PDB file of C-alpha atoms in Angstrom:
ATOM      1  CA  MET A   1      88.399  32.816 136.718  1.00  0.00           C
ATOM      2  CA  THR A   2      90.863  31.405 139.163  1.00  0.00           C
ATOM      3  CA  GLY A   3      91.088  31.043 142.912  1.00  0.00           C
ATOM      4  CA  ASP A   4      94.893  30.821 142.784  1.00  0.00           C
ATOM      5  CA  ARG A   5      96.243  34.359 143.085  1.00  0.00           C
ATOM      6  CA  SER A   6      99.824  33.152 142.488  1.00  0.00           C
ATOM      7  CA  ARG A   7      98.976  32.279 138.856  1.00  0.00           C
ATOM      8  CA  LEU A   8      98.249  35.919 137.995  1.00  0.00           C
ATOM      9  CA  ARG A   9     100.804  38.474 136.786  1.00  0.00           C
ATOM     10  CA  ASN A  10     100.223  42.246 136.641  1.00  0.00           C
ATOM     11  CA  PHE A  11      97.546  41.754 139.297  1.00  0.00           C
ATOM     12  CA  VAL A  12      95.161  44.639 139.974  1.00  0.00           C
ATOM     13  CA  LYS A  13      93.530  44.380 143.395  1.00  0.00           C
ATOM     14  CA  LYS A  14      90.017  45.772 143.012  1.00  0.00           C
ATOM     15  CA  PHE A  15      86.589  44.578 144.146  1.00  0.00           C
ATOM     16  CA  ILE A  16      84.667  44.192 140.892  1.00  0.00           C
ATOM     17  CA  GLY A  17      81.518  42.495 142.125  1.00  0.00           C
ATOM     18  CA  THR A  18      80.243  38.982 142.619  1.00  0.00           C
ATOM     19  CA  VAL A  19      79.719  35.937 140.453  1.00  0.00           C
ATOM     20  CA  ARG A  20      76.860  33.464 140.923  1.00  0.00           C
ATOM     21  CA  PHE A  21      77.480  29.781 140.330  1.00  0.00           C
ATOM     22  CA  GLY A  22      75.064  27.049 139.230  1.00  0.00           C
ATOM     23  CA  ASN A  23      74.586  25.851 142.808  1.00  0.00           C
ATOM     24  CA  ASP A  24      73.360  29.352 143.818  1.00  0.00           C
ATOM     25  CA  HIS A  25      76.581  30.135 145.714  1.00  0.00           C
ATOM     26  CA  PHE A  26      78.308  33.474 145.219  1.00  0.00           C
ATOM     27  CA  GLY A  27      81.986  34.380 144.990  1.00  0.00           C
ATOM     28  CA  ALA A  28      83.642  37.787 145.327  1.00  0.00           C
ATOM     29  CA  ILE A  29      85.710  38.959 142.350  1.00  0.00           C
ATOM     30  CA  MET A  30      88.656  40.552 144.156  1.00  0.00           C
ATOM     31  CA  GLY A  31      90.757  41.621 141.167  1.00  0.00           C
ATOM     32  CA  TYR A  32      92.195  40.526 137.847  1.00  0.00           C
ATOM     33  CA  GLY A  33      95.479  39.834 136.117  1.00  0.00           C
ATOM     34  CA  ASP A  34      97.209  37.966 133.301  1.00  0.00           C
ATOM     35  CA  CYS A  35      97.497  34.180 133.495  1.00  0.00           C
ATOM     36  CA  MET A  36     100.489  32.473 131.858  1.00  0.00           C
ATOM     37  CA  ILE A  37      99.972  28.966 130.473  1.00  0.00           C
ATOM     38  CA  ASP A  38     103.150  27.726 128.780  1.00  0.00           C
ATOM     39  CA  ASP A  39     103.904  30.407 126.140  1.00  0.00           C
ATOM     40  CA  ASN A  40     100.337  31.760 126.078  1.00  0.00           C
ATOM     41  CA  VAL A  41      98.861  34.668 127.999  1.00  0.00           C
ATOM     42  CA  ILE A  42      95.207  34.911 128.970  1.00  0.00           C
ATOM     43  CA  SER A  43      94.552  38.522 129.926  1.00  0.00           C
ATOM     44  CA  SER A  44      92.038  39.966 132.379  1.00  0.00           C
ATOM     45  CA  VAL A  45      91.505  36.745 134.342  1.00  0.00           C
ATOM     46  CA  TYR A  46      89.314  37.339 137.394  1.00  0.00           C
ATOM     47  CA  TYR A  47      90.548  36.316 140.833  1.00  0.00           C
ATOM     48  CA  VAL A  48      87.660  34.854 142.845  1.00  0.00           C
ATOM     49  CA  GLU A  49      88.538  34.273 146.474  1.00  0.00           C
ATOM     50  CA  GLY A  50      87.966  30.653 147.514  1.00  0.00           C
ATOM     51  CA  LEU A  51      87.298  29.293 144.016  1.00  0.00           C
ATOM     52  CA  GLY A  52      88.373  25.645 144.005  1.00  0.00           C
ATOM     53  CA  HIS A  53      88.745  25.170 140.221  1.00  0.00           C
ATOM     54  CA  ASN A  54      89.832  27.351 137.336  1.00  0.00           C
ATOM     55  CA  LEU A  55      86.988  28.249 134.961  1.00  0.00           C
ATOM     56  CA  PHE A  56      87.586  29.222 131.340  1.00  0.00           C
ATOM     57  CA  SER A  57      84.841  30.138 128.889  1.00  0.00           C
ATOM     58  CA  VAL A  58      85.221  30.626 125.143  1.00  0.00           C
ATOM     59  CA  GLY A  59      82.435  32.281 123.272  1.00  0.00           C
TER      60      GLY A  59
END
């Protein structure tokens, strides 16, 4: 997840739902796209309006 829309390529603007954080706050997932980090691509990264930090989960 990222709050920085400019990091996403091939962005699809679509309200997907909400995400709930550990502090019981909610964020709106307003779309998704591909995030480029150096020569690597992370696909289907959610754009969460107002998110202050990028979150990445492996599992």
